[in-house]
XYZ file of N, CA and C in Angstrom:
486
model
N 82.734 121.134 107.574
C 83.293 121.530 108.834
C 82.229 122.324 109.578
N 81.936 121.941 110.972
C 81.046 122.746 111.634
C 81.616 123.281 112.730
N 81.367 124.605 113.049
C 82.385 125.648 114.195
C 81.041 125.962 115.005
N 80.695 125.505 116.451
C 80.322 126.173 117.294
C 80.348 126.840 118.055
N 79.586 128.121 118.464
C 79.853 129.414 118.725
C 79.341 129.362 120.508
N 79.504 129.907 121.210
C 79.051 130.272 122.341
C 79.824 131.366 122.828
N 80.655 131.199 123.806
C 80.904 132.140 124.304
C 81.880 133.331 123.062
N 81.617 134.483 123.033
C 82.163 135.173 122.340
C 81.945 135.165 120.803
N 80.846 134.537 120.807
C 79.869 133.806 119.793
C 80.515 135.170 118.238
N 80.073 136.352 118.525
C 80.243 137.609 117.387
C 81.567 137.810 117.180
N 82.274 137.861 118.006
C 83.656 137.985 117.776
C 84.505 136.201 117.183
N 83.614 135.438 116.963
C 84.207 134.085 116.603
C 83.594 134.168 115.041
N 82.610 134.643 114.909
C 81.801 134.161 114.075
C 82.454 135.679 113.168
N 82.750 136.754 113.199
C 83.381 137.817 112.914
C 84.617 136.957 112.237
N 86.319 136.303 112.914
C 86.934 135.776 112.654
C 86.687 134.726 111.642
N 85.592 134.147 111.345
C 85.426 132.936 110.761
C 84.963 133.596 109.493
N 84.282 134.362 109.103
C 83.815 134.995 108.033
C 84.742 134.568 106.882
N 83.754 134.237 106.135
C 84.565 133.896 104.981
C 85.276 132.282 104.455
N 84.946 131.520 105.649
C 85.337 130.488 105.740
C 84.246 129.439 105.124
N 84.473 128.449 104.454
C 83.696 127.453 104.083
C 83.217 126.429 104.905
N 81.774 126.837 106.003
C 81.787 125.650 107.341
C 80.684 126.710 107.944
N 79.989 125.538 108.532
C 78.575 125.635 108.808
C 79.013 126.130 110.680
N 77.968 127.510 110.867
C 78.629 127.632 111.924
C 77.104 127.272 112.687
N 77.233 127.018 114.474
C 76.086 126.591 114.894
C 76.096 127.279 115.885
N 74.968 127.980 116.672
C 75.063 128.522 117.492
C 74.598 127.654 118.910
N 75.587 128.085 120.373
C 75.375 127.160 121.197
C 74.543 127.970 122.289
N 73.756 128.285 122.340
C 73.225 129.178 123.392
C 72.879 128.614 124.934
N 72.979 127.582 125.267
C 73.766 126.674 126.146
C 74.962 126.210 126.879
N 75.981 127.326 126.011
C 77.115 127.209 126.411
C 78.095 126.926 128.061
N 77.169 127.962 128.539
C 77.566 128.276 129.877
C 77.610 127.048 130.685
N 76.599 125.850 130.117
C 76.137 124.188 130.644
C 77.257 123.625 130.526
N 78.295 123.774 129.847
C 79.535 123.331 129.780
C 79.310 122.652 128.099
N 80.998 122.184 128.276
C 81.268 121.621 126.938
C 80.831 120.676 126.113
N 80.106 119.411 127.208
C 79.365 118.507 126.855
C 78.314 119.259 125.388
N 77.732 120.699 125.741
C 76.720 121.349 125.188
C 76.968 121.474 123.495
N 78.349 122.053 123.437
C 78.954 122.067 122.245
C 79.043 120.869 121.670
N 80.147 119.969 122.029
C 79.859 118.881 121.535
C 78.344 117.918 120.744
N 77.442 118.400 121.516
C 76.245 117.898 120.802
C 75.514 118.726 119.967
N 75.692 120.047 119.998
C 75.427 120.853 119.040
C 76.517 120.598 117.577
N 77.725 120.573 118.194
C 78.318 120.105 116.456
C 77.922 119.012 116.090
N 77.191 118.069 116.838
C 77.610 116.621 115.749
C 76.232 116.525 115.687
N 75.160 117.249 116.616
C 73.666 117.412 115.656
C 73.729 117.803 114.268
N 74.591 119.134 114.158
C 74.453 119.820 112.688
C 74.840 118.462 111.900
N 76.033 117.324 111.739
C 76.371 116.279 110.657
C 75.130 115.687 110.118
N 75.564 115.173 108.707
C 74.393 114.367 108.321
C 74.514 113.316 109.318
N 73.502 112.474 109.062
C 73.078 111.438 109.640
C 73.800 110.433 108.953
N 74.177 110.274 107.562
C 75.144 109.508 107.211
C 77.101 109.234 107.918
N 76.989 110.392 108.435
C 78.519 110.832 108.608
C 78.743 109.797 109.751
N 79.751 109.176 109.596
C 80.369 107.570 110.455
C 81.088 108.120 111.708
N 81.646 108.827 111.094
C 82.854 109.680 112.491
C 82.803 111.104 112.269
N 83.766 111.713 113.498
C 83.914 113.086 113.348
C 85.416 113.672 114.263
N 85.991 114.716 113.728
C 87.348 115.096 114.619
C 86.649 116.311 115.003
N 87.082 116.071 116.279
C 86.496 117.207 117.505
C 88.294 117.570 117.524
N 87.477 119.251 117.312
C 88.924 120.124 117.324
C 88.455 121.112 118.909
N 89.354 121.147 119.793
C 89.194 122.420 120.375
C 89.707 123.474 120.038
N 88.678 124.764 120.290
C 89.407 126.128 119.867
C 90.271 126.825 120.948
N 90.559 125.742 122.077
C 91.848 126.282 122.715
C 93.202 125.777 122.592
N 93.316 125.102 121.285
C 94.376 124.178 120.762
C 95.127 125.194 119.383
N 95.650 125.919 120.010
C 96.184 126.548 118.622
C 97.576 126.176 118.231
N 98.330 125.109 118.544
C 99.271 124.385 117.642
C 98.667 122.982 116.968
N 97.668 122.662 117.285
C 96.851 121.754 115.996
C 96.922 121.779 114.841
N 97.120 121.348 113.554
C 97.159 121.606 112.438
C 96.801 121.009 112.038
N 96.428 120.671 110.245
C 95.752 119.517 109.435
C 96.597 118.512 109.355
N 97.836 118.438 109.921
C 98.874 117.241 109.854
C 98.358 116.318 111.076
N 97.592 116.815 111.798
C 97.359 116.243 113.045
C 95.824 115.436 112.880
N 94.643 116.257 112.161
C 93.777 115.976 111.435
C 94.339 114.679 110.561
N 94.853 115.096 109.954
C 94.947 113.858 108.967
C 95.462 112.188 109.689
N 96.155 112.851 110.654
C 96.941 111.395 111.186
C 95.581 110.491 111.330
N 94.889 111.033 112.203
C 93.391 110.926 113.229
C 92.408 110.036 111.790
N 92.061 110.595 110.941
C 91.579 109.877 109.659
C 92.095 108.773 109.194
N 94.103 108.949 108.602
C 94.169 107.592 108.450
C 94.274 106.740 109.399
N 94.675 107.081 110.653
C 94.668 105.802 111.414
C 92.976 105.312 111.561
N 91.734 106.281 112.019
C 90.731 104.902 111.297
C 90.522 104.600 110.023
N 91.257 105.194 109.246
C 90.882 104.314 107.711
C 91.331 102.951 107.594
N 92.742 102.747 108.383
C 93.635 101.709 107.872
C 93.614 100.725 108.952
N 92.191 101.009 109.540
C 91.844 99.574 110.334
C 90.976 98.895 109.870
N 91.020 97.841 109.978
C 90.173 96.701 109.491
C 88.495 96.585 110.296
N 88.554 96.855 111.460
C 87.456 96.684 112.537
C 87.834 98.542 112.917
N 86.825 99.350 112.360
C 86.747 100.839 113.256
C 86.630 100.841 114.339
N 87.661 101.502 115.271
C 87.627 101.851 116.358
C 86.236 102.735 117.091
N 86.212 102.748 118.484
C 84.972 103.608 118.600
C 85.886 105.217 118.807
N 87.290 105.078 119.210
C 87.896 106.351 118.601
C 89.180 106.660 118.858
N 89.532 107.572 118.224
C 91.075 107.465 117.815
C 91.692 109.017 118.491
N 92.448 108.909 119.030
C 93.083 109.440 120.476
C 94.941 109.422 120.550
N 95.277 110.821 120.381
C 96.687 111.070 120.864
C 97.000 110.802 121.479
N 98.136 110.071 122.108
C 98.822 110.411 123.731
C 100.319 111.205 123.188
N 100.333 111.964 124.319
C 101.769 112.591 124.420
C 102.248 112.337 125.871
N 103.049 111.917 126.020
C 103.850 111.482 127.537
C 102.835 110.679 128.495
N 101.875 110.030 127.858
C 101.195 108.655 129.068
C 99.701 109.617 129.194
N 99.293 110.594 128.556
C 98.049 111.289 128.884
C 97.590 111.398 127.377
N 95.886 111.242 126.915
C 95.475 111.740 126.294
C 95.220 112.859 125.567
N 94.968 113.267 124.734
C 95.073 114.459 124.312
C 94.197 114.759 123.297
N 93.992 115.906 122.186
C 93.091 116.305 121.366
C 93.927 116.393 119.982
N 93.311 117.228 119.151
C 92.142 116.261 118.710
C 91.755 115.023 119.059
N 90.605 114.516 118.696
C 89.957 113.075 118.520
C 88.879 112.928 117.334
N 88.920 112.004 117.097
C 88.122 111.107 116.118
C 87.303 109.933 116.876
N 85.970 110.546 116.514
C 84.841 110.152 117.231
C 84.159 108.812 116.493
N 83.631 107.655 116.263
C 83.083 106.919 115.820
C 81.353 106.780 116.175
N 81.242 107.622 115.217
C 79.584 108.022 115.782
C 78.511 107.023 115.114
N 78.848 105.594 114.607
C 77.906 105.323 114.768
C 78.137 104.160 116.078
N 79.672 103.954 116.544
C 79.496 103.210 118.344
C 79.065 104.283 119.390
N 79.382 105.455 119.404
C 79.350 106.642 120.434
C 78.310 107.511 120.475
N 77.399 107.317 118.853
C 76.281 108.636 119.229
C 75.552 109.175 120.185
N 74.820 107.777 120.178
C 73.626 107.612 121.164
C 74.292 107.895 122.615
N 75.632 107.572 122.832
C 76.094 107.814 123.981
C 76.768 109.080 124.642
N 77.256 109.924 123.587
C 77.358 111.587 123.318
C 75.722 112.573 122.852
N 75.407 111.954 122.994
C 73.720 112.707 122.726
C 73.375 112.752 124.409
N 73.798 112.117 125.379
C 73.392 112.080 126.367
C 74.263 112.746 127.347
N 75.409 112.787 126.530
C 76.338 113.720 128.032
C 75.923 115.220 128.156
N 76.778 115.296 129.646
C 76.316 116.453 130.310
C 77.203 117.206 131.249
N 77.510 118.333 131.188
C 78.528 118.782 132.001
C 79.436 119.674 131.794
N 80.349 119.993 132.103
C 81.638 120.691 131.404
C 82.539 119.503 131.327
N 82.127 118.865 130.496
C 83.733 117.492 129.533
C 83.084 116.961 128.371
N 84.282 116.572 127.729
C 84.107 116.164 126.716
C 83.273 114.647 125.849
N 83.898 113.848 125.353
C 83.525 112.566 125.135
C 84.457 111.275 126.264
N 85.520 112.075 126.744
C 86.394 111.921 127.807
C 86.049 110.486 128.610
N 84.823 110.538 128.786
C 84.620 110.239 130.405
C 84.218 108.474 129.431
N 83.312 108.789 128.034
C 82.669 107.567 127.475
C 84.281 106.627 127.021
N 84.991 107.754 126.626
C 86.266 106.606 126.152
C 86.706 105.862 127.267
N 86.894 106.879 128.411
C 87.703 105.623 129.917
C 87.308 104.437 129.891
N 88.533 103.441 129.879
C 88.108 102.339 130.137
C 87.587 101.470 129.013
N 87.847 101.833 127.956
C 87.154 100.930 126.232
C 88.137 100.482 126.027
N 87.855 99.321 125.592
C 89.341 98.711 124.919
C 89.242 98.785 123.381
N 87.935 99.490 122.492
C 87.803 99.715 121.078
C 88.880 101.036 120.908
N 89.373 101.480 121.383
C 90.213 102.988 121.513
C 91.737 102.451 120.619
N 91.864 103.474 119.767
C 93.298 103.245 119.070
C 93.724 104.667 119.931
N 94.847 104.196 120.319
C 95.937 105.213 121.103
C 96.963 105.551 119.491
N 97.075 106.688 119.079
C 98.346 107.041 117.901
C 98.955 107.921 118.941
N 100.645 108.128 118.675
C 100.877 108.710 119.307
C 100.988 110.471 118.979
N 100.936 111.067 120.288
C 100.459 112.817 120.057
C 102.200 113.307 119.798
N 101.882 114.630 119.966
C 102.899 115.601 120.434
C 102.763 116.572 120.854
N 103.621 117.638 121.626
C 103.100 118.489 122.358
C 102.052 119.763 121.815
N 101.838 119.790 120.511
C 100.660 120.340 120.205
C 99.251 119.702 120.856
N 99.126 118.670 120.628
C 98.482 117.499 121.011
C 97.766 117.610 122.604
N 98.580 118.150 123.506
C 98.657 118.427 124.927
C 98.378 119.748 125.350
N 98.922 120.745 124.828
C 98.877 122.089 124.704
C 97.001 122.511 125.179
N 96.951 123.297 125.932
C 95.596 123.979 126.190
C 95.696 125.236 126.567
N 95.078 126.117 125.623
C 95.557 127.648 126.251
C 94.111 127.880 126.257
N 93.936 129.033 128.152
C 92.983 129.176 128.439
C 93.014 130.814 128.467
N 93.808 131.035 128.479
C 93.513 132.606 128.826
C 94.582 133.458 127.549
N 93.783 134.759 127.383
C 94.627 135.820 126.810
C 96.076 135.810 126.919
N 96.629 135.702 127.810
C 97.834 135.779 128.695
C 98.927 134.519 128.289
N 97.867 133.673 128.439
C 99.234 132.192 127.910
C 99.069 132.104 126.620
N 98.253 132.716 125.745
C 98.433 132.471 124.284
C 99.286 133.683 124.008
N 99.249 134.855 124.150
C 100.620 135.239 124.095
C 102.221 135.358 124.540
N 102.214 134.161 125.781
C 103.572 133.699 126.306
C 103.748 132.381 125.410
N 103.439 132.177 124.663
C 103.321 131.402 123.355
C 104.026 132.175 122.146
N 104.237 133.422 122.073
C 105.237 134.106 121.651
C 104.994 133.712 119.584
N 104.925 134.960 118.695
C 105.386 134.342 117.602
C 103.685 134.254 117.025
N 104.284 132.486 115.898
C 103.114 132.194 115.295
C 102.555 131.328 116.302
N 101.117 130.989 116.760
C 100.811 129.919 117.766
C 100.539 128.816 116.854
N 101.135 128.135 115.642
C 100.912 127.434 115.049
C 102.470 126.774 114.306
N 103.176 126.954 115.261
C 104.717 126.630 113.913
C 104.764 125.190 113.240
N 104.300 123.887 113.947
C 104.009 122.723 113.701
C 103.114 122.871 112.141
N 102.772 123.682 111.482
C 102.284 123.744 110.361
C 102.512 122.942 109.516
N 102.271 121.741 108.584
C 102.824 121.203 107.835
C 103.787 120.042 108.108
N 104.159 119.821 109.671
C 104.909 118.708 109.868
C 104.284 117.703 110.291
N 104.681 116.747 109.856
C 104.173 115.206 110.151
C 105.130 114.443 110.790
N 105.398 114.436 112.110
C 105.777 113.753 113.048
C 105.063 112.533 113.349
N 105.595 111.030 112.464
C 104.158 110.217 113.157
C 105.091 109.228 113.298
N 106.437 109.499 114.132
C 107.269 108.833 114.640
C 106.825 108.831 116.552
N 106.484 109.955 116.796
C 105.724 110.069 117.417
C 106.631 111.046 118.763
């Protein structure tokens, strides 16, 4: 697992302590997200086929959601170039990246977005369906605590009814 750091870099890397996962520092950050993104999937070996891009403004994500994202490309016959939630007709996060169709083409983005812009429009894309964890983006101090509680209750459930 690789966690890249930028903004708030000491206070992330403080929280993470202790954790088993290679952390990377993005000192680029400010270039937008594109920046991160290629800083985590530089750190992978060069062997590694795919990858799940987690955002750290997704805090009802869980490993139930991770896992969906894995088997659905395991249990295809032809790998997708990547594997993508929807919740109510919109995309969503996590994703599962197919880095050896997408590398070369995420080595080159630029901006504040994601891999976003390379999926539009592919017809190699497996759509599974999300849920509102899936959709969820908290940007500020303020809406993660009108989130009330644990910001994670989806813990452990596997909804892949969808």
């Amino acid at each position: 697992m690789v966690a890249v750091l930028g903004a708030h870099a000491e206070t992330v890397r403080a929280a993470l302590a202790g954790l088993d996962l290679i952390r990377v520092d993005n000192p680029d950050f400010r270039a937008g997200l594109a920046t991160s993104l290629r800083a985590g999937l530089a750190a992978l070996p060069a062997t590694c086929a795919a990858a799940i891009v987690v955002l750290g403004d997704m805090p009802r994500v869980t490993a139930a959601h991770i896992d969906r994202l894995a088997e659905a490309f395991a249990g295809t016959a032809e790998p997708p170039a990547a594997v993508v939630p929807v919740q109510a007709g919109r995309r969503g996060n996590p994703v599962l990246l197919n880095l050896r169709r997408l590398g070369p083409s995420i080595a080159r983005l630029a901006g504040d977005h994601g891999a976003g812009p390379l999926l539009r429009g592919r017809p190699d894309i497996l759509e599974i369906p999300g849920d509102p964890a899936t959709a969820l983006d908290i940007d500020t101090p303020d809406a993660l605590a009108a989130l009330g509680g644990d910001p994670a209750p989806t813990v452990g459930r596997s909804d892949r009814s969808g």
